[in-house]
Amino acid sequence: MRSIILTLLLSTLLFGYQQGDTISQNIQDKLSIKEDKIYIIDFFASWCASCEKEIPYISKVHQQVDSRQVEIIGVDVDKNIENAKAFQKELKERNALTFRVVNDPENNIIKAFKPIGMPALFYVKDKKVVDAVFGAVDNIDEVIMADLKRLQK
Amino acid sequence: MIKATLVMLSVLLFGGCSIKDVQPWEKETLAKDTMKNAAGNTLMTKFENHIYFSKEGSKGGGGVAGGGCGCN
């Protein structure tokens, strides 16, 4: 039993959150995850061209879904906070970023998730990681809506 | 004692040789234009590719998939 717990702990440290893993209280606090609804966590950065391309589509989803059931949280992993703020400001000015963003200049949040590529989307339901999408995906809004339909069943 | 010291020394010496993978969220510098082949200069890229293709006797496969941000 002890070895199983140790293996699980080590796998989380090495690979980040896997499907079915519960998000730690520390990360829940950082992301303000309080309710038992579906959270979509979008990791992006100003230097990531594919992330910038996807953000307007994710904002479109944000405007379509019921905020009581689904919430989208952006995590900007830019190490330079000024770059992050300028990037977000520019996106907001053209109405391309409508969901709330948590800045992660120390990369503490993303290191807990350890995505294999960026942009990275994690679906969190009942404080557990239930699915993830990595890399640039065409029509990500349609992909998210289909995933949400499946997760809300 | 000598053995332990040797082990410690080798760990300290060779530890620096280990290469850590660049994580997807650490690719800010790699995503810069200046990190592109010939720093994004189209003419220089064509020239460098011409030399490469002539030397290798084959063409293509010189690009990298994704946008330098760890995408697929």
PDB file of C-alpha atoms in Angstrom:
ATOM      1  CA  MET A   1       0.000   0.000   0.000  1.00  0.00           C
ATOM      2  CA  ARG A   2       2.811   2.372   0.930  1.00  0.00           C
ATOM      3  CA  SER A   3       4.591   1.687  -2.362  1.00  0.00           C
ATOM      4  CA  ILE A   4       1.405   2.427  -4.314  1.00  0.00           C
ATOM      5  CA  ILE A   5       1.008   5.789  -2.549  1.00  0.00           C
ATOM      6  CA  LEU A   6       4.688   6.580  -3.134  1.00  0.00           C
ATOM      7  CA  THR A   7       4.412   5.665  -6.824  1.00  0.00           C
ATOM      8  CA  LEU A   8       1.329   7.866  -7.205  1.00  0.00           C
ATOM      9  CA  LEU A   9       3.074  10.770  -5.499  1.00  0.00           C
ATOM     10  CA  LEU A  10       6.192  10.343  -7.621  1.00  0.00           C
ATOM     11  CA  SER A  11       4.184  10.053 -10.847  1.00  0.00           C
ATOM     12  CA  THR A  12       2.438  13.352 -10.031  1.00  0.00           C
ATOM     13  CA  LEU A  13       5.801  14.989  -9.385  1.00  0.00           C
ATOM     14  CA  LEU A  14       7.305  13.651 -12.605  1.00  0.00           C
ATOM     15  CA  PHE A  15       4.383  13.907 -15.009  1.00  0.00           C
ATOM     16  CA  GLY A  16       2.091  16.506 -13.447  1.00  0.00           C
ATOM     17  CA  TYR A  17      -1.621  15.982 -13.092  1.00  0.00           C
ATOM     18  CA  GLN A  18      -3.006  12.973 -14.923  1.00  0.00           C
ATOM     19  CA  GLN A  19      -6.618  12.178 -15.696  1.00  0.00           C
ATOM     20  CA  GLY A  20      -8.414  11.493 -12.407  1.00  0.00           C
ATOM     21  CA  ASP A  21      -5.914  13.344 -10.201  1.00  0.00           C
ATOM     22  CA  THR A  22      -7.319  15.792  -7.645  1.00  0.00           C
ATOM     23  CA  ILE A  23      -5.884  19.311  -7.831  1.00  0.00           C
ATOM     24  CA  SER A  24      -3.931  20.231  -4.714  1.00  0.00           C
ATOM     25  CA  GLN A  25      -5.435  22.761  -2.295  1.00  0.00           C
ATOM     26  CA  ASN A  26      -2.580  25.162  -3.047  1.00  0.00           C
ATOM     27  CA  ILE A  27      -3.338  25.186  -6.782  1.00  0.00           C
ATOM     28  CA  GLN A  28      -7.089  25.401  -6.090  1.00  0.00           C
ATOM     29  CA  ASP A  29      -6.419  28.526  -4.012  1.00  0.00           C
ATOM     30  CA  LYS A  30      -4.164  30.043  -6.667  1.00  0.00           C
ATOM     31  CA  LEU A  31      -6.786  29.491  -9.366  1.00  0.00           C
ATOM     32  CA  SER A  32      -9.714  30.339  -7.033  1.00  0.00           C
ATOM     33  CA  ILE A  33     -11.351  26.989  -7.733  1.00  0.00           C
ATOM     34  CA  LYS A  34     -14.092  26.841  -5.129  1.00  0.00           C
ATOM     35  CA  GLU A  35     -17.220  25.346  -6.572  1.00  0.00           C
ATOM     36  CA  ASP A  36     -17.895  21.881  -7.911  1.00  0.00           C
ATOM     37  CA  LYS A  37     -18.394  22.974 -11.497  1.00  0.00           C
ATOM     38  CA  ILE A  38     -16.374  22.395 -14.652  1.00  0.00           C
ATOM     39  CA  TYR A  39     -13.314  24.591 -14.952  1.00  0.00           C
ATOM     40  CA  ILE A  40     -11.360  24.920 -18.178  1.00  0.00           C
ATOM     41  CA  ILE A  41      -7.807  26.001 -17.503  1.00  0.00           C
ATOM     42  CA  ASP A  42      -6.047  27.508 -20.504  1.00  0.00           C
ATOM     43  CA  PHE A  43      -2.272  27.887 -20.238  1.00  0.00           C
ATOM     44  CA  PHE A  44      -0.884  30.511 -22.602  1.00  0.00           C
ATOM     45  CA  ALA A  45       1.967  32.986 -23.056  1.00  0.00           C
ATOM     46  CA  SER A  46       2.558  36.112 -25.117  1.00  0.00           C
ATOM     47  CA  TRP A  47       5.346  34.398 -27.088  1.00  0.00           C
ATOM     48  CA  CYS A  48       3.163  31.431 -28.047  1.00  0.00           C
ATOM     49  CA  ALA A  49       1.635  32.212 -31.451  1.00  0.00           C
ATOM     50  CA  SER A  50      -0.783  29.271 -31.350  1.00  0.00           C
ATOM     51  CA  CYS A  51      -2.035  30.339 -27.918  1.00  0.00           C
ATOM     52  CA  GLU A  52      -2.756  33.839 -29.210  1.00  0.00           C
ATOM     53  CA  LYS A  53      -4.665  32.327 -32.126  1.00  0.00           C
ATOM     54  CA  GLU A  54      -6.783  30.146 -29.832  1.00  0.00           C
ATOM     55  CA  ILE A  55      -7.682  32.748 -27.159  1.00  0.00           C
ATOM     56  CA  PRO A  56     -10.448  34.498 -29.200  1.00  0.00           C
ATOM     57  CA  TYR A  57     -12.074  31.097 -29.834  1.00  0.00           C
ATOM     58  CA  ILE A  58     -11.915  30.229 -26.122  1.00  0.00           C
ATOM     59  CA  SER A  59     -13.429  33.633 -25.315  1.00  0.00           C
ATOM     60  CA  LYS A  60     -16.233  32.764 -27.711  1.00  0.00           C
ATOM     61  CA  VAL A  61     -16.892  29.603 -25.665  1.00  0.00           C
ATOM     62  CA  HIS A  62     -16.795  31.705 -22.485  1.00  0.00           C
ATOM     63  CA  GLN A  63     -19.600  33.860 -23.835  1.00  0.00           C
ATOM     64  CA  GLN A  64     -21.670  30.842 -24.872  1.00  0.00           C
ATOM     65  CA  VAL A  65     -21.532  28.671 -21.722  1.00  0.00           C
ATOM     66  CA  ASP A  66     -23.507  29.057 -18.498  1.00  0.00           C
ATOM     67  CA  SER A  67     -21.060  30.531 -15.974  1.00  0.00           C
ATOM     68  CA  ARG A  68     -22.833  28.681 -13.143  1.00  0.00           C
ATOM     69  CA  GLN A  69     -21.800  25.392 -14.714  1.00  0.00           C
ATOM     70  CA  VAL A  70     -18.604  26.143 -16.579  1.00  0.00           C
ATOM     71  CA  GLU A  71     -15.825  28.625 -15.888  1.00  0.00           C
ATOM     72  CA  ILE A  72     -12.783  29.348 -18.007  1.00  0.00           C
ATOM     73  CA  ILE A  73      -9.569  30.434 -16.303  1.00  0.00           C
ATOM     74  CA  GLY A  74      -6.562  31.619 -18.276  1.00  0.00           C
ATOM     75  CA  VAL A  75      -3.083  31.131 -16.867  1.00  0.00           C
ATOM     76  CA  ASP A  76      -0.459  33.418 -18.389  1.00  0.00           C
ATOM     77  CA  VAL A  77       2.938  31.760 -17.898  1.00  0.00           C
ATOM     78  CA  ASP A  78       5.002  34.735 -19.082  1.00  0.00           C
ATOM     79  CA  LYS A  79       7.961  35.189 -16.745  1.00  0.00           C
ATOM     80  CA  ASN A  80       7.979  38.909 -17.476  1.00  0.00           C
ATOM     81  CA  ILE A  81       4.827  40.267 -15.834  1.00  0.00           C
ATOM     82  CA  GLU A  82       4.951  43.469 -17.924  1.00  0.00           C
ATOM     83  CA  ASN A  83       4.876  41.421 -21.139  1.00  0.00           C
ATOM     84  CA  ALA A  84       1.952  39.429 -19.733  1.00  0.00           C
ATOM     85  CA  LYS A  85      -0.029  42.554 -18.820  1.00  0.00           C
ATOM     86  CA  ALA A  86       0.646  44.226 -22.169  1.00  0.00           C
ATOM     87  CA  PHE A  87      -0.369  41.063 -24.040  1.00  0.00           C
ATOM     88  CA  GLN A  88      -3.614  40.704 -22.069  1.00  0.00           C
ATOM     89  CA  LYS A  89      -4.399  44.412 -22.439  1.00  0.00           C
ATOM     90  CA  GLU A  90      -3.968  44.210 -26.196  1.00  0.00           C
ATOM     91  CA  LEU A  91      -6.240  41.147 -26.367  1.00  0.00           C
ATOM     92  CA  LYS A  92      -8.897  42.776 -24.170  1.00  0.00           C
ATOM     93  CA  GLU A  93      -8.851  45.932 -26.293  1.00  0.00           C
ATOM     94  CA  ARG A  94      -9.897  43.948 -29.350  1.00  0.00           C
ATOM     95  CA  ASN A  95     -12.391  41.941 -27.265  1.00  0.00           C
ATOM     96  CA  ALA A  96     -10.431  38.725 -27.835  1.00  0.00           C
ATOM     97  CA  LEU A  97      -9.961  37.936 -24.134  1.00  0.00           C
ATOM     98  CA  THR A  98     -13.098  37.856 -22.017  1.00  0.00           C
ATOM     99  CA  PHE A  99     -12.322  35.246 -19.345  1.00  0.00           C
ATOM    100  CA  ARG A 100     -10.382  35.865 -16.146  1.00  0.00           C
ATOM    101  CA  VAL A 101      -6.614  35.373 -16.150  1.00  0.00           C
ATOM    102  CA  VAL A 102      -4.227  34.352 -13.384  1.00  0.00           C
ATOM    103  CA  ASN A 103      -0.605  35.371 -13.938  1.00  0.00           C
ATOM    104  CA  ASP A 104       1.967  32.679 -13.220  1.00  0.00           C
ATOM    105  CA  PRO A 105       5.378  34.383 -13.582  1.00  0.00           C
ATOM    106  CA  GLU A 106       7.037  31.893 -11.240  1.00  0.00           C
ATOM    107  CA  ASN A 107       5.510  29.045 -13.295  1.00  0.00           C
ATOM    108  CA  ASN A 108       4.327  27.319 -10.108  1.00  0.00           C
ATOM    109  CA  ILE A 109       0.886  26.504 -11.510  1.00  0.00           C
ATOM    110  CA  ILE A 110       2.053  25.150 -14.860  1.00  0.00           C
ATOM    111  CA  LYS A 111       4.753  23.053 -13.169  1.00  0.00           C
ATOM    112  CA  ALA A 112       2.002  21.274 -11.243  1.00  0.00           C
ATOM    113  CA  PHE A 113       0.157  20.422 -14.479  1.00  0.00           C
ATOM    114  CA  LYS A 114       3.265  19.834 -16.646  1.00  0.00           C
ATOM    115  CA  PRO A 115       1.548  19.946 -20.051  1.00  0.00           C
ATOM    116  CA  ILE A 116       3.420  18.262 -22.904  1.00  0.00           C
ATOM    117  CA  GLY A 117       2.855  21.231 -25.207  1.00  0.00           C
ATOM    118  CA  MET A 118       1.354  24.675 -25.472  1.00  0.00           C
ATOM    119  CA  PRO A 119      -1.354  25.876 -25.738  1.00  0.00           C
ATOM    120  CA  ALA A 120      -2.668  23.515 -23.078  1.00  0.00           C
ATOM    121  CA  LEU A 121      -6.256  23.141 -21.933  1.00  0.00           C
ATOM    122  CA  PHE A 122      -7.150  21.166 -18.824  1.00  0.00           C
ATOM    123  CA  TYR A 123     -10.722  20.269 -17.901  1.00  0.00           C
ATOM    124  CA  VAL A 124     -11.302  20.129 -14.152  1.00  0.00           C
ATOM    125  CA  LYS A 125     -14.531  18.688 -12.792  1.00  0.00           C
ATOM    126  CA  ASP A 126     -15.241  18.251  -9.068  1.00  0.00           C
ATOM    127  CA  LYS A 127     -11.649  19.451  -8.506  1.00  0.00           C
ATOM    128  CA  LYS A 128     -10.287  16.539 -10.547  1.00  0.00           C
ATOM    129  CA  VAL A 129      -8.530  16.659 -13.911  1.00  0.00           C
ATOM    130  CA  VAL A 130     -10.873  14.899 -16.305  1.00  0.00           C
ATOM    131  CA  ASP A 131      -9.384  15.680 -19.715  1.00  0.00           C
ATOM    132  CA  ALA A 132      -6.748  17.750 -21.502  1.00  0.00           C
ATOM    133  CA  VAL A 133      -6.031  19.128 -24.976  1.00  0.00           C
ATOM    134  CA  PHE A 134      -2.473  20.007 -26.013  1.00  0.00           C
ATOM    135  CA  GLY A 135      -1.086  21.921 -28.952  1.00  0.00           C
ATOM    136  CA  ALA A 136      -2.676  24.040 -31.632  1.00  0.00           C
ATOM    137  CA  VAL A 137      -6.118  22.734 -32.579  1.00  0.00           C
ATOM    138  CA  ASP A 138      -8.258  24.089 -35.407  1.00  0.00           C
ATOM    139  CA  ASN A 139     -11.720  25.302 -34.363  1.00  0.00           C
ATOM    140  CA  ILE A 140     -10.913  24.808 -30.679  1.00  0.00           C
ATOM    141  CA  ASP A 141     -14.287  26.343 -29.747  1.00  0.00           C
ATOM    142  CA  GLU A 142     -16.115  23.461 -31.408  1.00  0.00           C
ATOM    143  CA  VAL A 143     -13.775  20.948 -29.770  1.00  0.00           C
ATOM    144  CA  ILE A 144     -14.404  22.474 -26.320  1.00  0.00           C
ATOM    145  CA  MET A 145     -18.175  22.539 -26.824  1.00  0.00           C
ATOM    146  CA  ALA A 146     -18.150  18.855 -27.825  1.00  0.00           C
ATOM    147  CA  ASP A 147     -15.962  17.997 -24.808  1.00  0.00           C
ATOM    148  CA  LEU A 148     -18.263  19.928 -22.470  1.00  0.00           C
ATOM    149  CA  LYS A 149     -21.293  18.119 -23.829  1.00  0.00           C
ATOM    150  CA  ARG A 150     -19.573  14.814 -23.038  1.00  0.00           C
ATOM    151  CA  LEU A 151     -18.412  15.945 -19.579  1.00  0.00           C
ATOM    152  CA  GLN A 152     -21.783  17.348 -18.548  1.00  0.00           C
ATOM    153  CA  LYS A 153     -23.559  14.028 -19.093  1.00  0.00           C
TER     154      LYS A 153
ATOM    155  CA  MET B   1      36.177   7.210   3.181  1.00  0.00           C
ATOM    156  CA  ILE B   2      38.154   7.605  -0.048  1.00  0.00           C
ATOM    157  CA  LYS B   3      35.464   5.688  -1.958  1.00  0.00           C
ATOM    158  CA  ALA B   4      32.716   7.896  -0.557  1.00  0.00           C
ATOM    159  CA  THR B   5      34.678  11.029  -1.428  1.00  0.00           C
ATOM    160  CA  LEU B   6      35.251   9.753  -4.984  1.00  0.00           C
ATOM    161  CA  VAL B   7      31.559   9.009  -5.408  1.00  0.00           C
ATOM    162  CA  MET B   8      30.629  12.449  -4.087  1.00  0.00           C
ATOM    163  CA  LEU B   9      33.178  14.117  -6.361  1.00  0.00           C
ATOM    164  CA  SER B  10      32.000  12.211  -9.432  1.00  0.00           C
ATOM    165  CA  VAL B  11      28.376  13.061  -8.629  1.00  0.00           C
ATOM    166  CA  LEU B  12      29.298  16.728  -8.335  1.00  0.00           C
ATOM    167  CA  LEU B  13      31.453  16.695 -11.472  1.00  0.00           C
ATOM    168  CA  PHE B  14      29.205  14.683 -13.776  1.00  0.00           C
ATOM    169  CA  GLY B  15      25.968  16.110 -12.429  1.00  0.00           C
ATOM    170  CA  GLY B  16      26.677  19.205 -14.480  1.00  0.00           C
ATOM    171  CA  CYS B  17      26.824  17.091 -17.651  1.00  0.00           C
ATOM    172  CA  SER B  18      23.187  16.074 -17.431  1.00  0.00           C
ATOM    173  CA  ILE B  19      20.990  17.896 -19.923  1.00  0.00           C
ATOM    174  CA  LYS B  20      17.583  18.989 -18.735  1.00  0.00           C
ATOM    175  CA  ASP B  21      14.771  19.010 -21.247  1.00  0.00           C
ATOM    176  CA  VAL B  22      13.360  22.400 -22.155  1.00  0.00           C
ATOM    177  CA  GLN B  23       9.786  22.333 -20.958  1.00  0.00           C
ATOM    178  CA  PRO B  24       6.994  23.670 -23.219  1.00  0.00           C
ATOM    179  CA  TRP B  25       6.507  26.698 -20.942  1.00  0.00           C
ATOM    180  CA  GLU B  26      10.223  27.542 -21.073  1.00  0.00           C
ATOM    181  CA  LYS B  27      10.402  28.108 -24.823  1.00  0.00           C
ATOM    182  CA  GLU B  28      10.130  31.892 -24.793  1.00  0.00           C
ATOM    183  CA  THR B  29      13.646  32.408 -26.118  1.00  0.00           C
ATOM    184  CA  LEU B  30      13.279  29.605 -28.673  1.00  0.00           C
ATOM    185  CA  ALA B  31      10.098  31.223 -29.998  1.00  0.00           C
ATOM    186  CA  LYS B  32      11.879  34.474 -30.859  1.00  0.00           C
ATOM    187  CA  ASP B  33      12.350  35.418 -34.503  1.00  0.00           C
ATOM    188  CA  THR B  34      16.092  35.584 -33.985  1.00  0.00           C
ATOM    189  CA  MET B  35      16.100  31.877 -33.179  1.00  0.00           C
ATOM    190  CA  LYS B  36      14.794  31.038 -36.634  1.00  0.00           C
ATOM    191  CA  ASN B  37      17.116  29.751 -39.315  1.00  0.00           C
ATOM    192  CA  ALA B  38      19.146  32.752 -40.571  1.00  0.00           C
ATOM    193  CA  ALA B  39      17.162  34.883 -38.095  1.00  0.00           C
ATOM    194  CA  GLY B  40      14.128  34.963 -40.361  1.00  0.00           C
ATOM    195  CA  ASN B  41      16.035  36.475 -43.303  1.00  0.00           C
ATOM    196  CA  THR B  42      14.327  34.857 -46.306  1.00  0.00           C
ATOM    197  CA  LEU B  43      17.239  35.363 -48.705  1.00  0.00           C
ATOM    198  CA  MET B  44      19.764  33.925 -46.235  1.00  0.00           C
ATOM    199  CA  THR B  45      17.435  30.991 -45.481  1.00  0.00           C
ATOM    200  CA  LYS B  46      17.185  30.200 -49.212  1.00  0.00           C
ATOM    201  CA  PHE B  47      20.958  30.464 -49.564  1.00  0.00           C
ATOM    202  CA  GLU B  48      21.621  28.233 -46.538  1.00  0.00           C
ATOM    203  CA  ASN B  49      19.020  25.724 -47.697  1.00  0.00           C
ATOM    204  CA  HIS B  50      20.620  25.637 -51.149  1.00  0.00           C
ATOM    205  CA  ILE B  51      23.991  24.729 -49.601  1.00  0.00           C
ATOM    206  CA  TYR B  52      22.366  22.147 -47.355  1.00  0.00           C
ATOM    207  CA  PHE B  53      20.350  20.514 -50.123  1.00  0.00           C
ATOM    208  CA  SER B  54      23.363  20.485 -52.477  1.00  0.00           C
ATOM    209  CA  LYS B  55      25.511  18.815 -49.834  1.00  0.00           C
ATOM    210  CA  GLU B  56      22.885  16.271 -48.827  1.00  0.00           C
ATOM    211  CA  GLY B  57      21.636  15.543 -52.337  1.00  0.00           C
ATOM    212  CA  SER B  58      18.064  15.755 -51.120  1.00  0.00           C
ATOM    213  CA  LYS B  59      15.435  18.379 -50.495  1.00  0.00           C
ATOM    214  CA  GLY B  60      12.857  19.005 -47.759  1.00  0.00           C
ATOM    215  CA  GLY B  61      12.608  18.055 -44.143  1.00  0.00           C
ATOM    216  CA  GLY B  62      14.425  21.186 -43.053  1.00  0.00           C
ATOM    217  CA  GLY B  63      11.571  22.627 -41.032  1.00  0.00           C
ATOM    218  CA  VAL B  64      10.321  21.980 -37.541  1.00  0.00           C
ATOM    219  CA  ALA B  65       6.691  21.105 -36.875  1.00  0.00           C
ATOM    220  CA  GLY B  66       4.800  23.575 -34.730  1.00  0.00           C
ATOM    221  CA  GLY B  67       5.427  27.189 -33.945  1.00  0.00           C
ATOM    222  CA  GLY B  68       8.362  26.882 -31.575  1.00  0.00           C
ATOM    223  CA  CYS B  69       6.036  26.862 -28.620  1.00  0.00           C
ATOM    224  CA  GLY B  70       5.968  23.122 -28.139  1.00  0.00           C
ATOM    225  CA  CYS B  71       2.873  22.651 -30.255  1.00  0.00           C
ATOM    226  CA  ASN B  72       2.179  19.493 -32.179  1.00  0.00           C
TER     227      ASN B  72
END
